Tab-separated table of C-alpha atoms in Angstrom:
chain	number	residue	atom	x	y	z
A	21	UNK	CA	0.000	0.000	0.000
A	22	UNK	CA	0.929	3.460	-0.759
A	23	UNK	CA	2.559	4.594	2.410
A	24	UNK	CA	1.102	8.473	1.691
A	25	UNK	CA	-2.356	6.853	1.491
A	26	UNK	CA	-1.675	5.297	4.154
A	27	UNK	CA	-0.787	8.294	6.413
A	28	UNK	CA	-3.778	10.254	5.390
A	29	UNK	CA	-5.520	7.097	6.295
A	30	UNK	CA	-4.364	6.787	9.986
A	31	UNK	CA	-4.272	10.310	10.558
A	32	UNK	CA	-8.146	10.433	9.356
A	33	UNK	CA	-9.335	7.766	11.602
A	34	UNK	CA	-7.524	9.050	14.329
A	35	UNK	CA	-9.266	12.556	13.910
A	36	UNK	CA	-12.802	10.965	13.923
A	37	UNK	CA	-11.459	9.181	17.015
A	38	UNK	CA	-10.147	12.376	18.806
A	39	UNK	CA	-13.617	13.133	20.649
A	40	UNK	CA	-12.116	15.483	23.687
A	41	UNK	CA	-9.396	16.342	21.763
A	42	UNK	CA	-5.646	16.072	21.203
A	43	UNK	CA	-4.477	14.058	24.654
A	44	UNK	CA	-7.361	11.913	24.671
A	45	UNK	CA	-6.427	10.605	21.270
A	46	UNK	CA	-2.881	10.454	22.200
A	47	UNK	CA	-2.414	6.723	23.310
A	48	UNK	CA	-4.384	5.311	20.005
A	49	UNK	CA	-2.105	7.409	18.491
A	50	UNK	CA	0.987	6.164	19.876
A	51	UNK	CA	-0.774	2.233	19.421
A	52	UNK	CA	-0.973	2.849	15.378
A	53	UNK	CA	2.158	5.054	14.758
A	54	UNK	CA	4.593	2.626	16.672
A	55	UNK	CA	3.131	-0.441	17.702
A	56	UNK	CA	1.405	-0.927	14.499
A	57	UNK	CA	2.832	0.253	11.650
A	58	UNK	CA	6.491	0.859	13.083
A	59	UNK	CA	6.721	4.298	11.436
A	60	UNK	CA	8.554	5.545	14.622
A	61	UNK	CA	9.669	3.672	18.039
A	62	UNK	CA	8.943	4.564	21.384
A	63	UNK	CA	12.070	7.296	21.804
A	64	UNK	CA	10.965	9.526	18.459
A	65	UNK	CA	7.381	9.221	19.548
A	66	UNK	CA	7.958	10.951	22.827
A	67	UNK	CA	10.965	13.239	21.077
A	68	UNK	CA	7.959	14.612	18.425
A	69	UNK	CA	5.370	14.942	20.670
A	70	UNK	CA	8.027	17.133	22.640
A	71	UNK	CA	8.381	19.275	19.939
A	72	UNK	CA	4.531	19.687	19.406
A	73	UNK	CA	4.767	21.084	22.885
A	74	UNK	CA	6.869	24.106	22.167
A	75	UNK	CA	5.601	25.782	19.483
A	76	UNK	CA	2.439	28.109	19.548
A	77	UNK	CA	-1.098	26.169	18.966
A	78	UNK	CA	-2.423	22.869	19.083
A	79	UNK	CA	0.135	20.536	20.700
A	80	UNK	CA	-1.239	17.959	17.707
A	81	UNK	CA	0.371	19.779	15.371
A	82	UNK	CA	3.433	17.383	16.125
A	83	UNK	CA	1.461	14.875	13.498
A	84	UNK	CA	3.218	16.729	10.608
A	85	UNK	CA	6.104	15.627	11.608
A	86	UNK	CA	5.157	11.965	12.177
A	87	UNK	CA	3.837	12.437	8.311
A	88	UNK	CA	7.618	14.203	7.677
A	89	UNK	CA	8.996	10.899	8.645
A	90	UNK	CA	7.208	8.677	7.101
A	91	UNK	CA	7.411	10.066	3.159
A	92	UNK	CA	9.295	13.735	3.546
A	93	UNK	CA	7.318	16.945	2.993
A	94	UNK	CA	3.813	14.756	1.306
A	95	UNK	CA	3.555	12.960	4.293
A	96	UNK	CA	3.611	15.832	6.626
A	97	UNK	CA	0.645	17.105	4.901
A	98	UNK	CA	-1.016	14.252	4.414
A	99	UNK	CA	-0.869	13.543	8.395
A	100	UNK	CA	-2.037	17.391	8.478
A	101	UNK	CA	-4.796	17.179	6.501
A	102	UNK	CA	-6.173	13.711	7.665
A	103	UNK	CA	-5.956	14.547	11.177
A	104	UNK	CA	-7.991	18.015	10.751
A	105	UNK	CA	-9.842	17.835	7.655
A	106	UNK	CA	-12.796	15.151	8.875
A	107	UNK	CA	-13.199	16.740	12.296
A	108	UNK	CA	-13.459	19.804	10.745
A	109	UNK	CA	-15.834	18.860	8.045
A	110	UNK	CA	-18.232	16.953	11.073
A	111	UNK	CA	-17.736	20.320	12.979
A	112	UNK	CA	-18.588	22.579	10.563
A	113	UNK	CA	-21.936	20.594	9.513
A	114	UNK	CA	-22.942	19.852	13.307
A	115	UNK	CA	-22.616	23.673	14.099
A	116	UNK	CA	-24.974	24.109	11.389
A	117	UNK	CA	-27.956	21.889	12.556
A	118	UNK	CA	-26.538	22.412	16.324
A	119	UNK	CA	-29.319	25.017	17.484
A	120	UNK	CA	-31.930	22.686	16.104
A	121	UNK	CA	-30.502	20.979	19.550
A	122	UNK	CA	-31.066	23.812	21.648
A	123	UNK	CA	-32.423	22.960	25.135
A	124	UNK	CA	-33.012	18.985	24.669
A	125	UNK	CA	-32.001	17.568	27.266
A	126	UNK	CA	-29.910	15.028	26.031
A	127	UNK	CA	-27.565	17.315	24.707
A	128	UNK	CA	-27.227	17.760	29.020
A	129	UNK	CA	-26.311	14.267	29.278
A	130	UNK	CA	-23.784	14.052	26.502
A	131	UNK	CA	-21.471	16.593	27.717
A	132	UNK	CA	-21.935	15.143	31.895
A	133	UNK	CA	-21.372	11.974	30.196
A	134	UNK	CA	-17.984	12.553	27.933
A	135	UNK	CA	-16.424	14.746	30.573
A	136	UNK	CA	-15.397	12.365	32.660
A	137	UNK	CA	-14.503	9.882	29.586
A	138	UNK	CA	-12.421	12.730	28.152
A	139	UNK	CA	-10.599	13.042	31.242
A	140	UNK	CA	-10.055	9.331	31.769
A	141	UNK	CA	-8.827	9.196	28.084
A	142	UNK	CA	-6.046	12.636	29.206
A	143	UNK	CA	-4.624	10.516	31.802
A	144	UNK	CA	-4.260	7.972	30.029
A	145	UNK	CA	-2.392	10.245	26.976
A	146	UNK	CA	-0.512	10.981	30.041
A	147	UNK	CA	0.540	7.550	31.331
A	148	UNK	CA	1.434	6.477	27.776
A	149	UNK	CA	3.655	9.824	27.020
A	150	UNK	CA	5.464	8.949	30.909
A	151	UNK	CA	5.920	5.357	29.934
A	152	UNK	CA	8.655	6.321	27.234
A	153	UNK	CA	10.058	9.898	29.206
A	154	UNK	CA	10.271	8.843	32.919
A	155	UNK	CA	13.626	7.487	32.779
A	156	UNK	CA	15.415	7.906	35.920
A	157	UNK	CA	15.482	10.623	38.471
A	158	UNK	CA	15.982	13.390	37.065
A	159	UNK	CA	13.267	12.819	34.508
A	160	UNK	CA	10.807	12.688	37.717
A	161	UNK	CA	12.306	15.755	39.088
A	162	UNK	CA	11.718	17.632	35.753
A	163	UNK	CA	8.030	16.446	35.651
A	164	UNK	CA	6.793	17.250	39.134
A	165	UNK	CA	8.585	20.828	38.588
A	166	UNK	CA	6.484	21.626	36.117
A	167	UNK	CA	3.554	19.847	37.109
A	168	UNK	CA	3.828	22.212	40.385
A	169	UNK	CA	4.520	25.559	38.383
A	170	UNK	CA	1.479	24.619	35.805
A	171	UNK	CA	-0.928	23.768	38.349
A	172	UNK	CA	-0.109	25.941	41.742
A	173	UNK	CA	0.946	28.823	39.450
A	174	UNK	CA	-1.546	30.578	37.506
A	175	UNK	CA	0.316	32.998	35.071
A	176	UNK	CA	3.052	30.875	33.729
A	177	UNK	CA	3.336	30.148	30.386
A	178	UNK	CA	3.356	26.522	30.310
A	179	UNK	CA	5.738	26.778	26.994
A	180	UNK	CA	8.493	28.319	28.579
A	181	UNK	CA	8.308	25.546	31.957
A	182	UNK	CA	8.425	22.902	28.608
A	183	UNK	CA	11.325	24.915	27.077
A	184	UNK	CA	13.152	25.298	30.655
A	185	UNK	CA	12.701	20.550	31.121
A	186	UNK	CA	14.546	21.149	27.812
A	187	UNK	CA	17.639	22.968	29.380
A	188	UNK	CA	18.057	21.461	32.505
A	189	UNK	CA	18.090	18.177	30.010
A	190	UNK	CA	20.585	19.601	27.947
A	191	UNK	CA	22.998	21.190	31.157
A	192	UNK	CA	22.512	17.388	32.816
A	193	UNK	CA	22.431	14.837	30.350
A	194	UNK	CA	24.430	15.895	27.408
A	195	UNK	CA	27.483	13.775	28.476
A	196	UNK	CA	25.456	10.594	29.702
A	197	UNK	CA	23.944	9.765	26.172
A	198	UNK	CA	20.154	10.155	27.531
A	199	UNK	CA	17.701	9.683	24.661
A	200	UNK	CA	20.520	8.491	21.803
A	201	UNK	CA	18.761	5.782	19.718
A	202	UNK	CA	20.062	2.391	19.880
A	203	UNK	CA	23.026	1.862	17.351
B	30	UNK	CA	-18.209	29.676	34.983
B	31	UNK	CA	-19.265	32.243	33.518
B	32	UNK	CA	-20.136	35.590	34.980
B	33	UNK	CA	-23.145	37.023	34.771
B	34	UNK	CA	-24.699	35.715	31.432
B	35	UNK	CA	-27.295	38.342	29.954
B	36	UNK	CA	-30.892	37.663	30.771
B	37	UNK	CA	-32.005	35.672	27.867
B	38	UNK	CA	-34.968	37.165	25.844
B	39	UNK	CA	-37.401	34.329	25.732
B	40	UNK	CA	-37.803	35.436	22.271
B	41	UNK	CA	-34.117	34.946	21.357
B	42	UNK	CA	-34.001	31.754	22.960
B	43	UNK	CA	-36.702	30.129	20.895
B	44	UNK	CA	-34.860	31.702	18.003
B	45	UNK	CA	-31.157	31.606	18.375
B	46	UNK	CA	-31.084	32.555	14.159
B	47	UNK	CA	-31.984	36.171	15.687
B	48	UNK	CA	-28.681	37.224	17.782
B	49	UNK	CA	-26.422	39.381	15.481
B	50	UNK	CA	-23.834	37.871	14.102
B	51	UNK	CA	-21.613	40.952	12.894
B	52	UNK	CA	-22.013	40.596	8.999
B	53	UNK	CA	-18.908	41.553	6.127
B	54	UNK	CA	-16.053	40.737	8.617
B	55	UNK	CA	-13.376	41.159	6.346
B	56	UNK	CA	-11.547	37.681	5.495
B	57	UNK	CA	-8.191	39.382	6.281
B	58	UNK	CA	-9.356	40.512	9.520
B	59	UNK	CA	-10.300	36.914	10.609
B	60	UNK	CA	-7.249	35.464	9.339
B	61	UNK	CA	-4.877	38.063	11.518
B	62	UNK	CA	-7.141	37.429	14.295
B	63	UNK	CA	-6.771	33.561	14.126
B	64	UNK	CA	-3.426	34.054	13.306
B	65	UNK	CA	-2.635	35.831	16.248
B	66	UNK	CA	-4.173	33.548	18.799
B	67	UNK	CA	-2.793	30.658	16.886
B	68	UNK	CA	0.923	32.203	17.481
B	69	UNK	CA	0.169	33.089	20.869
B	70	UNK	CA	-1.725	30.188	22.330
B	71	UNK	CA	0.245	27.982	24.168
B	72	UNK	CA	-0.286	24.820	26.273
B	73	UNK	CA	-4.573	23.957	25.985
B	74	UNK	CA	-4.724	27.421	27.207
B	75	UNK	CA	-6.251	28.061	23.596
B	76	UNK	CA	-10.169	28.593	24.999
B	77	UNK	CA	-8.610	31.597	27.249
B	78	UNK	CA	-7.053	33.243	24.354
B	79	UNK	CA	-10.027	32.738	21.702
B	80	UNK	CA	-12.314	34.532	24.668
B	81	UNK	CA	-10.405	37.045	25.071
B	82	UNK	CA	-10.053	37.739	21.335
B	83	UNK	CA	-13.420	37.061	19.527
B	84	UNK	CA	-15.599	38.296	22.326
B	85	UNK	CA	-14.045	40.294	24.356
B	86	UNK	CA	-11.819	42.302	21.863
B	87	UNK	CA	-13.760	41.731	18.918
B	88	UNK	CA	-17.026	41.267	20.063
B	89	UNK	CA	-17.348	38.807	17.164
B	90	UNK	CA	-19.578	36.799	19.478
B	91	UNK	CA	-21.451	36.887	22.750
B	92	UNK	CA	-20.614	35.115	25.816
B	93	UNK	CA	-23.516	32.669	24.932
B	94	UNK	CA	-22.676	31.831	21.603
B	95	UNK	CA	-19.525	31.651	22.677
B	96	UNK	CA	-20.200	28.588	25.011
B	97	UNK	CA	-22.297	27.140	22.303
B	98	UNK	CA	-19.727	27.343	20.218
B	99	UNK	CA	-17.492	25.504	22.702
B	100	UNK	CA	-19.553	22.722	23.410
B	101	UNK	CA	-20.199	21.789	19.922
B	102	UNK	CA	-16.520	21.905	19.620
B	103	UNK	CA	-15.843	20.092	23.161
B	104	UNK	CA	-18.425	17.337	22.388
B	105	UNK	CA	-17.077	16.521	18.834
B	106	UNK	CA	-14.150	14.814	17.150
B	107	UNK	CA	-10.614	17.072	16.873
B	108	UNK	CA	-9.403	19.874	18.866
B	109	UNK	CA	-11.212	23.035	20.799
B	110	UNK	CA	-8.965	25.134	19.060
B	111	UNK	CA	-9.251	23.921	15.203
B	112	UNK	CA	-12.778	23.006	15.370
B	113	UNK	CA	-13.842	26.613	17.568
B	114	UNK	CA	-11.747	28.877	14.186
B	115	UNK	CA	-13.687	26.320	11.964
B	116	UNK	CA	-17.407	27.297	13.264
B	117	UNK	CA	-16.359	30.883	14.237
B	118	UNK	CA	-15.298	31.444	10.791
B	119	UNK	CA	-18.382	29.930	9.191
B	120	UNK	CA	-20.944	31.894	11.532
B	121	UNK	CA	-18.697	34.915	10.158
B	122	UNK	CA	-18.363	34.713	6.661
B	123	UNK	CA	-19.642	31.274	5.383
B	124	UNK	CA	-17.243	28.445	4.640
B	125	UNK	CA	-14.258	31.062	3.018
B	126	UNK	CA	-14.462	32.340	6.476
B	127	UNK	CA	-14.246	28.905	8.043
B	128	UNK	CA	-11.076	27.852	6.202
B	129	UNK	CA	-9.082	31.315	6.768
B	130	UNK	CA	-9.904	30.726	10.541
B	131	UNK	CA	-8.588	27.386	10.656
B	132	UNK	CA	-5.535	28.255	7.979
B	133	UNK	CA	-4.788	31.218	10.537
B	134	UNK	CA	-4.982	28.842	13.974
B	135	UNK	CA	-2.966	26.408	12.591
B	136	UNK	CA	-0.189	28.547	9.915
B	137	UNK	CA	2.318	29.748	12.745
B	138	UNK	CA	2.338	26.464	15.153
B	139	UNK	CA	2.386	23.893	11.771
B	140	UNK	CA	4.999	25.569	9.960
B	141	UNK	CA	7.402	26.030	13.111
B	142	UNK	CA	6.242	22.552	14.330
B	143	UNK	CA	7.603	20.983	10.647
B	144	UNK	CA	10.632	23.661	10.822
B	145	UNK	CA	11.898	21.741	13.673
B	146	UNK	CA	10.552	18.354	12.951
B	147	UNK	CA	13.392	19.295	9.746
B	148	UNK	CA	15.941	19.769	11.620
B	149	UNK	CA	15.520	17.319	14.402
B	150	UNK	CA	15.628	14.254	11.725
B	151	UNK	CA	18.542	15.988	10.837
B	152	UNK	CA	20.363	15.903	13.828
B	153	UNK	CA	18.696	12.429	15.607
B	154	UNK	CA	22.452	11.437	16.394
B	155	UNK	CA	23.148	14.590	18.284
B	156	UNK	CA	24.108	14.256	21.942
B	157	UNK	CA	22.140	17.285	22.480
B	158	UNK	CA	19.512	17.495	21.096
B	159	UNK	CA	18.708	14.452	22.792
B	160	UNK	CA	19.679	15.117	25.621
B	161	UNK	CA	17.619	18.565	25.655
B	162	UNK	CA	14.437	16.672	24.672
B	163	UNK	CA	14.611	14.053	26.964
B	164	UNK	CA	14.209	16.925	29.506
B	165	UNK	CA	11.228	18.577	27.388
B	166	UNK	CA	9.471	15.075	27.339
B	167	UNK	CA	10.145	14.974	30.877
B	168	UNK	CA	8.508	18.563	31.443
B	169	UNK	CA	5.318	17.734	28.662
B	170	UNK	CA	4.557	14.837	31.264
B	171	UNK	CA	4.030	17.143	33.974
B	172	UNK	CA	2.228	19.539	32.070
B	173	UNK	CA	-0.145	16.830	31.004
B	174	UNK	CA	-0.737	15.562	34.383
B	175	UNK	CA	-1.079	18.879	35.690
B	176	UNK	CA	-3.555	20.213	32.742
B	177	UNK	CA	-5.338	16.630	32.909
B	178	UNK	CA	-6.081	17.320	36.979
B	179	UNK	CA	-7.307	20.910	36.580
B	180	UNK	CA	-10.099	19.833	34.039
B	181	UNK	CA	-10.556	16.585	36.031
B	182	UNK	CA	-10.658	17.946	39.842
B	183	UNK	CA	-14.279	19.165	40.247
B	184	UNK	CA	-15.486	15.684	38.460
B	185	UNK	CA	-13.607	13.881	41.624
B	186	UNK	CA	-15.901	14.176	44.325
B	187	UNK	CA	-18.736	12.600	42.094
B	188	UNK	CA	-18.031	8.467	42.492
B	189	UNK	CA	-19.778	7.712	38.822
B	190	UNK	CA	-17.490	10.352	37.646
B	191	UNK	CA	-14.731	8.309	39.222
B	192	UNK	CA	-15.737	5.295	38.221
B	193	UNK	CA	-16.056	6.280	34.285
B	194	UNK	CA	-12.414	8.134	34.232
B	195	UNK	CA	-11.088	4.450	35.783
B	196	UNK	CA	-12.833	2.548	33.904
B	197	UNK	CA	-11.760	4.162	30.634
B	198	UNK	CA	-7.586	4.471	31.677
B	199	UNK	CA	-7.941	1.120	33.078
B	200	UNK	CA	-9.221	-0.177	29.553
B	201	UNK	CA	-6.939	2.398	27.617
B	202	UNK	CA	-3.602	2.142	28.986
B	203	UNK	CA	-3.536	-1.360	30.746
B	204	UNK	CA	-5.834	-3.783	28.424
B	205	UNK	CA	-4.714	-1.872	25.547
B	206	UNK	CA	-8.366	-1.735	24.009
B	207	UNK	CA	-8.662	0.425	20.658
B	208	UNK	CA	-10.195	3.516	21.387
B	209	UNK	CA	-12.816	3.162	19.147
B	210	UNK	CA	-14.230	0.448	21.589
B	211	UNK	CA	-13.569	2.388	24.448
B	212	UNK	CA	-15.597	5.361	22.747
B	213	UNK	CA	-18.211	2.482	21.543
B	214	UNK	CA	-18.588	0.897	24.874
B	215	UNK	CA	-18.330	3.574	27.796
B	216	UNK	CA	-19.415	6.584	25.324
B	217	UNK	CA	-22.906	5.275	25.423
B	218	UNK	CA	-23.239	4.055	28.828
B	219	UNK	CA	-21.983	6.976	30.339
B	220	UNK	CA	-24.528	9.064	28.991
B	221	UNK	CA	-26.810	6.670	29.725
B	222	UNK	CA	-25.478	6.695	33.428
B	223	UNK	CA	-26.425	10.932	32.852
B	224	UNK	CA	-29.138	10.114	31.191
B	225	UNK	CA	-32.427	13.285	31.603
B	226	UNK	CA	-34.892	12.087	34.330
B	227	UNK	CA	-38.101	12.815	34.755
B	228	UNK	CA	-38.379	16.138	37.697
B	229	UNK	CA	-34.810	17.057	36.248
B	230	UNK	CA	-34.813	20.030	34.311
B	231	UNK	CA	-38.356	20.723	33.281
B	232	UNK	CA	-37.138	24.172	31.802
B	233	UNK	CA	-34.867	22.323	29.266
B	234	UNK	CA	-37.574	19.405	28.519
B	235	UNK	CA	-40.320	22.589	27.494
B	236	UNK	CA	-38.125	23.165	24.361
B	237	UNK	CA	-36.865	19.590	23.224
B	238	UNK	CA	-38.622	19.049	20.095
B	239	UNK	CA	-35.604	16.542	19.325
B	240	UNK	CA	-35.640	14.409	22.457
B	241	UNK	CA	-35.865	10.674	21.569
């Protein structure tokens, strides 16, 4: 098969599967991009989805450049357009009949319903992302510092706590060979 | 959550076609809008930005559409911040307004995103730059964690809340079921679990011509 097609295939399932968005859809997409079809291992997943994390925007923005590495430039916007074309396309028509909705309450029930789904699905985005970048102690150390200034500090942007893991990675582990692929 | 809504006309709310949606927006002016909160957002902090921008500074929307807005977005497929540009944009100007919106969210964060994705499979050897992102995957866990508790700490003093949010990570990360199970499985019976009852709500049951 194709291996373009078959981006723009994963990516579009996985965007009809991201119902709470990005980190709820984060462990199926870890399952299919490295367990299945072995486009990246466990290292480059977590590496990527680092990078998704500091630039400006949706963190899931890091699937271009799980498309880059598949095919190179048509795979990164493949991945792009099959992970936010078909949720857009169902957003865009709901919104339209949405109001036709107004006040039934069902529509009460679906949100009570998916919260707690959604947030069940975020931890486990979580636990998958930790599985592959808790690696020793300093790695814990790094995560519970920003855990603390994200959650117990209001005004921080998160970005620059992300950006700050980065340096105390580089200042500690540049000589130990942290994170260097198998050769 | 939210302050003060305006007192609902009961007119309005039997028609919501009749609130004002500001007409001949210029495209350009909703792409530098999006634009800007799509180089600016950082961290799922997106919904705080978009607020501030399309109702408070542009008074694109009310508060009330707003929400709307955000729960169509919330309760479907893909991400607030994609899918809120995509229906903002088409309330605006139509669907030319819905794909500048969602061009402008995701220009600034896509093409750095790729810019570095460039030059990281160019340098996956380096020492370095492994190092450094070790420590950034590191720091993305605790903003996760942390990001994943402040949506999910007023749903833990409710034990069916609880009980959904374990059920799904136990089924998730530990029997490895595809999500689209999960989603099949607990989607349903949690909102059956929710499900309207009779007493609830009689407001909200006067209006539901769609209730099943």
């Amino acid at each position: 098969m194709n291996e373009n097609l078959s981006v723009l295939g994963v990516f579009s399932l996985l965007s009809i599967l991201a119902v709470g968005g990005g980190a709820a859809v984060l462990p199926e997409t870890k399952a299919l991009v490295v367990e299945t079809h072995h486009w990246l291992n466990d290292d480059q997943f977590r590496d990527i989805y680092g990078l998704g994390q500091v630039v400006p925007g949706p963190n899931m923005l890091m699937v271009i450049v799980i498309g880059y590495h598949v095919t190179g430039f048509v795979g990164a916007l493949m991945a792009f357009l099959g992970f936010f074309l078909p949720a857009g396309a169902i957003s865009w028509a709901a919104s339209r009949v949405w109001d036709h909705f107004e006040g039934s309450p069902w529509r009460r029930a679906l949100q009570q319903g998916l919260a707690p789904l959604v947030v069940g699905l975020m931890a486990s985005g979580t636990i998958s992302i930790a599985r592959t970048a808790i690696d020793g102690r300093l790695t814990v150390v790094i995560a519970f510092a920003v855990f603390a200034g994200v959650y117990c500090v209001k005004k921080i942007n998160p970005a620059l706590l992300v950006l700050g893991g980065g340096l105390v990675g580089l200042a500690l582990l540049s000589g130990t060979g942290a994170g260097m692929p198998p050769s | 959550m939210n302050p003060s809504p305006p007192p609902v006309p009961a007119a309005a709310a039997e028609a919501p076609a009749a609130y004002a949606v500001p007409r001949g927006v210029p495209l350009w002016d909703i792409f530098v809008t999006f634009l800007f909160i799509g180089a600016i957002s950082f961290g799922g902090g997106v919904v705080a930005y978009l607020r501030a921008s399309l109702v408070l500074k542009k008074g694109w929307l009310d508060e009330e559409h707003f929400l709307s807005a955000l729960e169509i977005s919330q309760a479907l497929p893909g991400l607030n911040a994609t899918n809120m540009s995509i229906i903002v944009g088409d309330r605006l100007r139509g669907v030319a307004g819905a794909i500048i919106a969602f061009a402008g969210m995701t220009l600034p964060g896509g093409s750095m995103v790729l810019a570095l994705g460039v030059a990281y499979a160019a340098n996956a050897h380096n020492p370095y730059v492994n190092a450094a992102l070790v420590g950034v995957g590191a720091a993305a866990v605790g903003m996760l964690s942390a990001v994943t508790l402040q949506i999910g700490h007023k749903q833990l003093n409710q034990v069916l809340n609880v009980a959904i949010i374990a059920a799904t990570v136990l089924m998730v990360s530990f029997l490895h079921i595809s999500l689209i199970w999960v989603l099949l499985t607990v989607g349903p019976v949690a909102v059956f679990l929710f499900r309207p009852r009779k007493g609830d709500g009689e407001a909200a049951a006067g209006k539901s011509g769609e209730a099943s």
